[in-house]
Short mmCIF file of C-alpha atoms in Angstrom, two decimals:
data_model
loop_
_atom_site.label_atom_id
_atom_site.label_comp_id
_atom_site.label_asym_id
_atom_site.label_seq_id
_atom_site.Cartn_x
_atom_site.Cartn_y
_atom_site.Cartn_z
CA UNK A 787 13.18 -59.46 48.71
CA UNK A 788 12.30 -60.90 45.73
CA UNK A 789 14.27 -59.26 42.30
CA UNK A 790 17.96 -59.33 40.62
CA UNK A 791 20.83 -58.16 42.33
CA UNK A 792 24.40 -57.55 41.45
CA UNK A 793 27.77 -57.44 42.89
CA UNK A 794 29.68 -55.66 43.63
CA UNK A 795 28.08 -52.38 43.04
CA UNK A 796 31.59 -50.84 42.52
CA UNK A 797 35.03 -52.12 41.44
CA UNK A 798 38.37 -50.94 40.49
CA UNK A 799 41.09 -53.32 39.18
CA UNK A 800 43.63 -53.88 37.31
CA UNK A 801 44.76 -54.93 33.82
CA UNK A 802 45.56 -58.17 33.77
CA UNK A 803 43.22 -59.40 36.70
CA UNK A 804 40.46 -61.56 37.17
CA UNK A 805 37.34 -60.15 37.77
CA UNK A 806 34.13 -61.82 38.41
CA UNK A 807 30.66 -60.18 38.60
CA UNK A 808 27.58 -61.38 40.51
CA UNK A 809 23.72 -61.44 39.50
CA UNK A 810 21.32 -63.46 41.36
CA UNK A 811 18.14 -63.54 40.81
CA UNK A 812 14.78 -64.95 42.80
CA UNK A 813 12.39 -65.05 40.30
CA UNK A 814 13.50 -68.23 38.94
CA UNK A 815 13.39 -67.06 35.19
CA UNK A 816 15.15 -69.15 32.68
CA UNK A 817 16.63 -65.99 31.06
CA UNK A 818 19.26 -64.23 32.24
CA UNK A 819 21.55 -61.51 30.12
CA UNK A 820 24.59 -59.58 30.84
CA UNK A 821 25.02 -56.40 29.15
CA UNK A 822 27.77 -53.44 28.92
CA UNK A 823 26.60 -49.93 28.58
CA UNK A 824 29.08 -47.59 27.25
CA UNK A 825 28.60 -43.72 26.26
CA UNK A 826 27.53 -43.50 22.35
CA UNK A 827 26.68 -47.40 22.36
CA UNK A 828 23.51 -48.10 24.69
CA UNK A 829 23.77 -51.43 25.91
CA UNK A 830 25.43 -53.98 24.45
CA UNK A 831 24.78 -58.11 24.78
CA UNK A 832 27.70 -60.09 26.07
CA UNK A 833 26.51 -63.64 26.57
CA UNK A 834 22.86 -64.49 27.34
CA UNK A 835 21.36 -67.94 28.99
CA UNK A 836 18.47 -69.74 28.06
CA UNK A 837 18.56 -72.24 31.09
CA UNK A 838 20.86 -73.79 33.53
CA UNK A 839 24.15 -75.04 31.82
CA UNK A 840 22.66 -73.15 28.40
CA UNK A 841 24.85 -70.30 27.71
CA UNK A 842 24.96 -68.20 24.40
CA UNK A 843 27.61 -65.67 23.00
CA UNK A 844 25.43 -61.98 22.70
CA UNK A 845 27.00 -59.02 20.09
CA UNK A 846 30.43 -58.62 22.12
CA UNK A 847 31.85 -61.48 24.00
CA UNK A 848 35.33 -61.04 23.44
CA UNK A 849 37.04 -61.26 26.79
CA UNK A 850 34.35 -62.55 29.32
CA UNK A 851 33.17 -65.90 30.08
CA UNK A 852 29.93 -66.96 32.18
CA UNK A 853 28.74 -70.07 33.32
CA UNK A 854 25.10 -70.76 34.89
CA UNK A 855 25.40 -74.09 37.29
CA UNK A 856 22.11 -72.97 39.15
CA UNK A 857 18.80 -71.01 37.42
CA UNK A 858 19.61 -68.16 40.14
CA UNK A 859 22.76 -67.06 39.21
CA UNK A 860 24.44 -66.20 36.50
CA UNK A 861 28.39 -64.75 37.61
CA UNK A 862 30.26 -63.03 34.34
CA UNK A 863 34.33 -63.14 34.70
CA UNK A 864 36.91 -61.04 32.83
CA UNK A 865 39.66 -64.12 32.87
CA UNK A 866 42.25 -60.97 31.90
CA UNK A 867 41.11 -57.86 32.24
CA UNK A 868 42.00 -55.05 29.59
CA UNK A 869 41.12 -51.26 30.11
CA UNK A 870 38.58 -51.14 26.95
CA UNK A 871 36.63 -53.48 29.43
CA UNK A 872 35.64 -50.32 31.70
CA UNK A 873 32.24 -50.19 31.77
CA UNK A 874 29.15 -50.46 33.63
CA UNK A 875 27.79 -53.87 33.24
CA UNK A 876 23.68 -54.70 33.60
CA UNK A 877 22.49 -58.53 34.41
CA UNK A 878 19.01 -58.91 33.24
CA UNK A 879 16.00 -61.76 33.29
CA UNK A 880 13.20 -62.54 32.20
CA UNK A 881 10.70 -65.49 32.66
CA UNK A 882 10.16 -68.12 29.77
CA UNK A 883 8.37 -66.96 26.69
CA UNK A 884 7.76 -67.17 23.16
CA UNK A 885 11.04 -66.04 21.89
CA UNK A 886 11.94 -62.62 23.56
CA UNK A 887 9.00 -60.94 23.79
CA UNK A 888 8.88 -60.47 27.01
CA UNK A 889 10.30 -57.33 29.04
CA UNK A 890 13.76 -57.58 30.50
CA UNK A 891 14.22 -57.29 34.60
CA UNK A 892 17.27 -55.17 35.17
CA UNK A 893 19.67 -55.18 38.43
CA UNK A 894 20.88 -51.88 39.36
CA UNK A 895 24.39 -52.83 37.40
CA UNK A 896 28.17 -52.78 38.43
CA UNK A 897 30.66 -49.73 37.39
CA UNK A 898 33.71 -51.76 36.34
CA UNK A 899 37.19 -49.53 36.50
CA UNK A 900 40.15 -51.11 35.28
CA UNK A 901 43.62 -49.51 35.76
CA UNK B 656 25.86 -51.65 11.89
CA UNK B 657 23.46 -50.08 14.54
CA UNK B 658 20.35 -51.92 13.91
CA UNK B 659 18.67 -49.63 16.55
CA UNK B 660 19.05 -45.98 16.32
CA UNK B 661 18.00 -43.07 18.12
CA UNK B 662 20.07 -40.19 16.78
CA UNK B 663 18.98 -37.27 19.54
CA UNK B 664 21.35 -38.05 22.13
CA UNK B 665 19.33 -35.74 24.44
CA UNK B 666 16.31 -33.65 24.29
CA UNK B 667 14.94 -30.84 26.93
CA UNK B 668 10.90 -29.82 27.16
CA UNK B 669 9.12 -27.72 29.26
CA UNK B 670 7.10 -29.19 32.05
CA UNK B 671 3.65 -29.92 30.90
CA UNK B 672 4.53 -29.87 27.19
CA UNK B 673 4.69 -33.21 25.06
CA UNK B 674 8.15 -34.89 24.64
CA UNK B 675 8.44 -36.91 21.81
CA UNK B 676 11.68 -39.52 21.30
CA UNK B 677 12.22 -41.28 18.11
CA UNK B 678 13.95 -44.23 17.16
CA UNK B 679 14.62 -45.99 14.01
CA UNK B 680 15.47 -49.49 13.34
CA UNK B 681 17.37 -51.60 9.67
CA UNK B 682 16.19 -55.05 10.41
CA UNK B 683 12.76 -56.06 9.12
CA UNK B 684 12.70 -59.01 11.18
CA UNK B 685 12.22 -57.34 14.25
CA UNK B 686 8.38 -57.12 15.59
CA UNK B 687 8.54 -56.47 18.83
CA UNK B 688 9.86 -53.02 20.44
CA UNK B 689 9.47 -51.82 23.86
CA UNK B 690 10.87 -48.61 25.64
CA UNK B 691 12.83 -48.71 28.94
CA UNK B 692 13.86 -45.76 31.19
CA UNK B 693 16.68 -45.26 33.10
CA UNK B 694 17.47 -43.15 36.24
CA UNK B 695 21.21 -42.36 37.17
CA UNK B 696 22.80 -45.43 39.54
CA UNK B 697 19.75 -47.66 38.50
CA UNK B 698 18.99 -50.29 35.77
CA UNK B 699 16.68 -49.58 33.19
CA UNK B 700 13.08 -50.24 33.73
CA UNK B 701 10.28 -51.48 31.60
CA UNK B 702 8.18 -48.85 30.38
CA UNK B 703 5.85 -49.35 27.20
CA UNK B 704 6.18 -52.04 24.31
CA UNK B 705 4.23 -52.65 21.13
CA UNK B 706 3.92 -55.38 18.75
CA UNK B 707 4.71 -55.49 14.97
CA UNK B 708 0.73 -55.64 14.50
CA UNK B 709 0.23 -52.51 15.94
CA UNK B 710 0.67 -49.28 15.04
CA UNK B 711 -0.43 -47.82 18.50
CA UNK B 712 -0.28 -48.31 22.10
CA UNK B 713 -1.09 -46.41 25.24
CA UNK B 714 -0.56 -46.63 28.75
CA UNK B 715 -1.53 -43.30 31.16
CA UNK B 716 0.69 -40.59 29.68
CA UNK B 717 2.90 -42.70 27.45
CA UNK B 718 1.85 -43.53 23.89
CA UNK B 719 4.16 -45.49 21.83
CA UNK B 720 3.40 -45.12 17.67
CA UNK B 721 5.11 -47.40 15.10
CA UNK B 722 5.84 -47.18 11.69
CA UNK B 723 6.57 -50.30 10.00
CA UNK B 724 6.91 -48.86 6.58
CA UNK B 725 8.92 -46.52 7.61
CA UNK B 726 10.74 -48.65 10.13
CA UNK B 727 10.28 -46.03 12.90
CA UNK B 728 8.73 -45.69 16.11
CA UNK B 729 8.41 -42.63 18.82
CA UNK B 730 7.32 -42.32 22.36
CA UNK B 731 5.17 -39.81 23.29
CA UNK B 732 4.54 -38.35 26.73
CA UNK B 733 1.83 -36.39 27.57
CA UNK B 734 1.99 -34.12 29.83
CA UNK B 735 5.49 -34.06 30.84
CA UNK B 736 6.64 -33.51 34.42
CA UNK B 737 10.13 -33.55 35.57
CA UNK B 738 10.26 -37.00 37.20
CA UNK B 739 10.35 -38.12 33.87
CA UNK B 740 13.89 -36.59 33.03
CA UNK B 741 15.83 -40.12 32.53
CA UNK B 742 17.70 -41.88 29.66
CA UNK B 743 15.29 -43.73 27.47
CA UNK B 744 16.12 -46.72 25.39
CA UNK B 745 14.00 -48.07 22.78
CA UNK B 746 14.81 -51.69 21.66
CA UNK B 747 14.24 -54.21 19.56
CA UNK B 748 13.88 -57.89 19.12
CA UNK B 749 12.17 -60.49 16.61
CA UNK B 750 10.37 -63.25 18.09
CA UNK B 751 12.64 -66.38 16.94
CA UNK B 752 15.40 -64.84 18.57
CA UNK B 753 16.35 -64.50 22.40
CA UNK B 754 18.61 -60.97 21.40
CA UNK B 755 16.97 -57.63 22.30
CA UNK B 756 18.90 -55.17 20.35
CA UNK B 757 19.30 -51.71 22.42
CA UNK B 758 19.28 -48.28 20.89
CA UNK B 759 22.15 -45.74 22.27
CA UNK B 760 19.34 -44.09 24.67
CA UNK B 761 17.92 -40.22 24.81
CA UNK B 762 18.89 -38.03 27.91
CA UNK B 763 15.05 -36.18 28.58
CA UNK B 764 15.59 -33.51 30.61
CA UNK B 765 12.11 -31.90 32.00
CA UNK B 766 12.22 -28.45 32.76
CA UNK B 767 9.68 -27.07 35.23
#
């Protein structure tokens, strides 16, 4: 079925670990955005991508890297994982455009637990 | 600095009655704003957007107004009905940037 899914749905860790997050998308858009929502802040930008191999640091990026080797996916990874990273974390798309006005695709996000 | 504000973190109506959701924004740059909703377990979804040369647009029972001089902009929906108890966001972005700048969301609750 064509859309954007992410893995896992669900994941508990611990501090200190690696984590890595999956989004996949089949649209073939050339933007793709991960996001953290948090209570009180709405959702936040962590590191957007313009294209393959184009990646861009978003509002709070501390902590996470991404990389983007195919247009389809777009993994996020937590090289160390700290509690304050607890969250539930939205991948996004959308197809080129002028600039960003164009509506975001949502997957149905990942609830991130970190011991 | 919250460049995107919308400072009723929840707001209940009666079924059938309007529900109106504000939203207030600092950065003149931005001119384009759209409104997503969100069910529990689910991303947010696309719902209504309006351009910085608007002041007005509609789409079935959702009506989204903006006030540039005022650097404010509701949602309106009319009637309500309770499948439209969700978080809405309203956001923000400027067209020579690739950021969309998210509000902190409203939890509508629709009574019936």
């Amino acid at each position: 079925d064509a859309g954007i899914t992410q893995s896992p749905r669900y994941k508990i860790t611990e501090t200190g670990r690696q984590v890595t997050l999956m989004c996949h998308q089949t649209w073939s858009h050339s933007y793709m955005f991960w996001y953290r929502q948090d209570l009180g802040h709405g959702l936040r930008l962590i590191y957007y991508s313009a294209a393959a191999d184009i990646t861009d640091k978003g509002e709070v990026p501390d902590g996470y890297v991404v990389s983007r080797s195919k247009t389809e996916n777009f993994p996020l990874t937590l090289e160390s994982a700290t509690r304050s990273q607890t969250s539930v974390y939205f991948c996004a798309s959308h197809p080129t455009g002028t600039g960003n006005n164009q509506p975001q695709h949502f997957g149905d996000g990942t609830r991130l637990s970190i011991l | 600095d919250q460049q995107v504000k919308q400072n009723s973190p929840s707001l209940s109506v009666q079924e059938g009655r309007i529900s109106i959701l504000n939203c207030d924004y600092t950065n003149s740059m931005f001119d384009y704003f759209l409104w997503y909703k969100k069910y529990p377990a689910e991303g947010p979804t696309f719902l209504i957007s309006i351009s910085s040369i608007k002041d007005k647009n509609e789409d079935g029972r959702f009506t989204v107004f903006l006030n540039k001089s005022a650097k404010h902009l509701s949602l309106h929906i009319v009637p309500s009905q309770p499948g439209d108890s969700a978080v809405y966001f309203c956001a923000a972005s400027d067209t020579g940037g690739f950021k969309t700048i998210f509000g902190a969301g409203t939890r509508l609750f629709v009574k019936a």
